[in-house]
Amino acid sequence: MTEQSSTSKTENPKLKLALVEKYKEETEKLPKPTGWRILVLPFRMDEKTKGGILVGAETLDRQQVASQCGNVIAMGDSCYKDKERYPNGPWCKVDDWVIFARYAGSRIQIEGGEIRLLNEDEILATVKNPEDILHKF
């Protein structure tokens, strides 16, 4: 059983999150979404491209702001509870990678980056790996 779990870990692509290491342990510092709102941490591209080119900090920051892909950090207590509106259940859950519109939600600046507070219906899709999405800005 331990072999399977270690194998699946190596098969999963290395997912890069902006600020996750810092804030997953200190979640009390992040805003708690209320009602039908979802807290999303935008994807941040790697500092080094596949070709070995180093990307500047300003470029990384601009890309994160323009990102349309993020990781669900927290959900309000009323998310996806309306059975008439969501008869098939929730569109996403905590730790899912989601796609949202470029200007969706409220942008909240935190130390070292930005998070987004989205309404439940602003989630457009889920993806397994944010690196599969072409991030243009």
GROMACS .gro file of C-alpha atoms in nm:
model
  137
    1MET     CA    1   0.000   0.000   0.000
    2THR     CA    2   0.282   0.242   0.074
    3GLU     CA    3   0.434   0.170  -0.265
    4GLN     CA    4   0.112   0.278  -0.439
    5SER     CA    5   0.093   0.604  -0.247
    6SER     CA    6   0.459   0.687  -0.314
    7THR     CA    7   0.413   0.598  -0.682
    8SER     CA    8   0.106   0.819  -0.715
    9LYS     CA    9   0.296   1.105  -0.553
   10THR     CA   10   0.569   1.086  -0.814
   11GLU     CA   11   0.317   1.061  -1.098
   12ASN     CA   12   0.136   1.377  -0.989
   13PRO     CA   13   0.294   1.687  -1.141
   14LYS     CA   14   0.468   1.921  -0.903
   15LEU     CA   15   0.205   2.184  -0.834
   16LYS     CA   16   0.326   2.531  -0.760
   17LEU     CA   17   0.119   2.755  -0.538
   18ALA     CA   18   0.198   3.114  -0.451
   19LEU     CA   19   0.223   3.150  -0.074
   20VAL     CA   20   0.073   2.809   0.007
   21GLU     CA   21   0.365   2.688   0.215
   22LYS     CA   22   0.343   3.001   0.424
   23TYR     CA   23  -0.034   3.032   0.461
   24LYS     CA   24  -0.156   2.670   0.470
   25GLU     CA   25  -0.009   2.649   0.820
   26GLU     CA   26  -0.120   3.000   0.916
   27THR     CA   27  -0.474   3.000   0.777
   28GLU     CA   28  -0.598   3.224   1.057
   29LYS     CA   29  -0.422   3.512   0.876
   30LEU     CA   30  -0.636   3.465   0.564
   31PRO     CA   31  -0.987   3.608   0.537
   32LYS     CA   32  -1.264   3.357   0.605
   33PRO     CA   33  -1.516   3.356   0.317
   34THR     CA   34  -1.876   3.406   0.422
   35GLY     CA   35  -2.197   3.289   0.259
   36TRP     CA   36  -2.150   3.170  -0.097
   37ARG     CA   37  -1.797   3.305  -0.144
   38ILE     CA   38  -1.482   3.108  -0.226
   39LEU     CA   39  -1.124   3.204  -0.136
   40VAL     CA   40  -0.883   3.127  -0.422
   41LEU     CA   41  -0.506   3.154  -0.438
   42PRO     CA   42  -0.404   3.236  -0.797
   43PHE     CA   43  -0.153   3.012  -0.970
   44ARG     CA   44   0.200   3.148  -0.987
   45MET     CA   45   0.427   3.026  -1.263
   46ASP     CA   46   0.773   2.888  -1.195
   47GLU     CA   47   1.062   3.132  -1.170
   48LYS     CA   48   1.248   2.937  -1.437
   49THR     CA   49   1.105   2.841  -1.777
   50LYS     CA   50   1.144   2.495  -1.927
   51GLY     CA   51   1.418   2.641  -2.147
   52GLY     CA   52   1.611   2.762  -1.840
   53ILE     CA   53   1.529   3.133  -1.864
   54LEU     CA   54   1.483   3.307  -1.529
   55VAL     CA   55   1.166   3.514  -1.505
   56GLY     CA   56   1.180   3.841  -1.314
   57ALA     CA   57   0.984   3.903  -0.994
   58GLU     CA   58   0.780   4.183  -1.153
   59THR     CA   59   0.678   3.953  -1.439
   60LEU     CA   60   0.580   3.681  -1.191
   61ASP     CA   61   0.367   3.930  -0.996
   62ARG     CA   62   0.193   4.056  -1.313
   63GLN     CA   63   0.125   3.699  -1.422
   64GLN     CA   64  -0.028   3.609  -1.085
   65VAL     CA   65  -0.258   3.912  -1.097
   66ALA     CA   66  -0.367   3.824  -1.452
   67SER     CA   67  -0.400   3.453  -1.377
   68GLN     CA   68  -0.734   3.289  -1.445
   69CYS     CA   69  -0.646   2.971  -1.259
   70GLY     CA   70  -0.622   2.920  -0.884
   71ASN     CA   71  -0.639   2.682  -0.593
   72VAL     CA   72  -0.947   2.681  -0.368
   73ILE     CA   73  -0.826   2.760  -0.016
   74ALA     CA   74  -1.159   2.795   0.168
   75MET     CA   75  -1.533   2.806   0.103
   76GLY     CA   76  -1.813   2.988   0.280
   77ASP     CA   77  -2.072   2.786   0.468
   78SER     CA   78  -2.345   2.849   0.209
   79CYS     CA   79  -2.147   2.748  -0.100
   80TYR     CA   80  -2.344   2.525  -0.336
   81LYS     CA   81  -2.619   2.460  -0.078
   82ASP     CA   82  -2.900   2.571  -0.313
   83LYS     CA   83  -3.023   2.237  -0.452
   84GLU     CA   84  -3.237   2.407  -0.720
   85ARG     CA   85  -2.945   2.605  -0.855
   86TYR     CA   86  -2.689   2.323  -0.819
   87PRO     CA   87  -2.884   1.997  -0.861
   88ASN     CA   88  -2.566   1.803  -0.945
   89GLY     CA   89  -2.382   1.920  -0.635
   90PRO     CA   90  -2.083   2.148  -0.585
   91TRP     CA   91  -1.876   2.263  -0.881
   92CYS     CA   92  -1.555   2.249  -0.676
   93LYS     CA   93  -1.414   2.177  -0.332
   94VAL     CA   94  -1.119   2.290  -0.119
   95ASP     CA   95  -0.782   2.208  -0.284
   96ASP     CA   96  -0.932   2.195  -0.636
   97TRP     CA   97  -0.768   2.394  -0.915
   98VAL     CA   98  -1.033   2.615  -1.074
   99ILE     CA   99  -1.065   2.844  -1.375
  100PHE     CA  100  -1.237   3.182  -1.335
  101ALA     CA  101  -1.284   3.494  -1.547
  102ARG     CA  102  -0.991   3.735  -1.560
  103TYR     CA  103  -1.171   4.014  -1.373
  104ALA     CA  104  -1.386   3.793  -1.148
  105GLY     CA  105  -1.406   3.842  -0.776
  106SER     CA  106  -1.238   4.079  -0.537
  107ARG     CA  107  -0.861   4.102  -0.528
  108ILE     CA  108  -0.713   4.108  -0.181
  109GLN     CA  109  -0.348   4.192  -0.128
  110ILE     CA  110  -0.164   3.989   0.134
  111GLU     CA  111   0.201   3.971   0.227
  112GLY     CA  112   0.384   3.832  -0.074
  113GLY     CA  113   0.099   3.826  -0.324
  114GLU     CA  114  -0.272   3.832  -0.383
  115ILE     CA  115  -0.576   3.615  -0.320
  116ARG     CA  116  -0.920   3.633  -0.480
  117LEU     CA  117  -1.260   3.617  -0.320
  118LEU     CA  118  -1.505   3.477  -0.577
  119ASN     CA  119  -1.876   3.407  -0.574
  120GLU     CA  120  -1.965   3.039  -0.611
  121ASP     CA  121  -2.108   3.093  -0.960
  122GLU     CA  122  -1.787   3.257  -1.088
  123ILE     CA  123  -1.611   2.920  -1.107
  124LEU     CA  124  -1.602   2.827  -1.476
  125ALA     CA  125  -1.420   2.491  -1.465
  126THR     CA  126  -1.185   2.270  -1.270
  127VAL     CA  127  -0.847   2.141  -1.390
  128LYS     CA  128  -0.616   1.873  -1.256
  129ASN     CA  129  -0.293   2.058  -1.326
  130PRO     CA  130  -0.266   2.439  -1.363
  131GLU     CA  131   0.049   2.394  -1.572
  132ASP     CA  132  -0.169   2.247  -1.849
  133ILE     CA  133  -0.330   2.590  -1.898
  134LEU     CA  134  -0.141   2.846  -2.104
  135HIS     CA  135  -0.099   3.147  -1.876
  136LYS     CA  136  -0.084   3.465  -2.084
  137PHE     CA  137  -0.086   3.811  -1.937
   0.00000   0.00000   0.00000
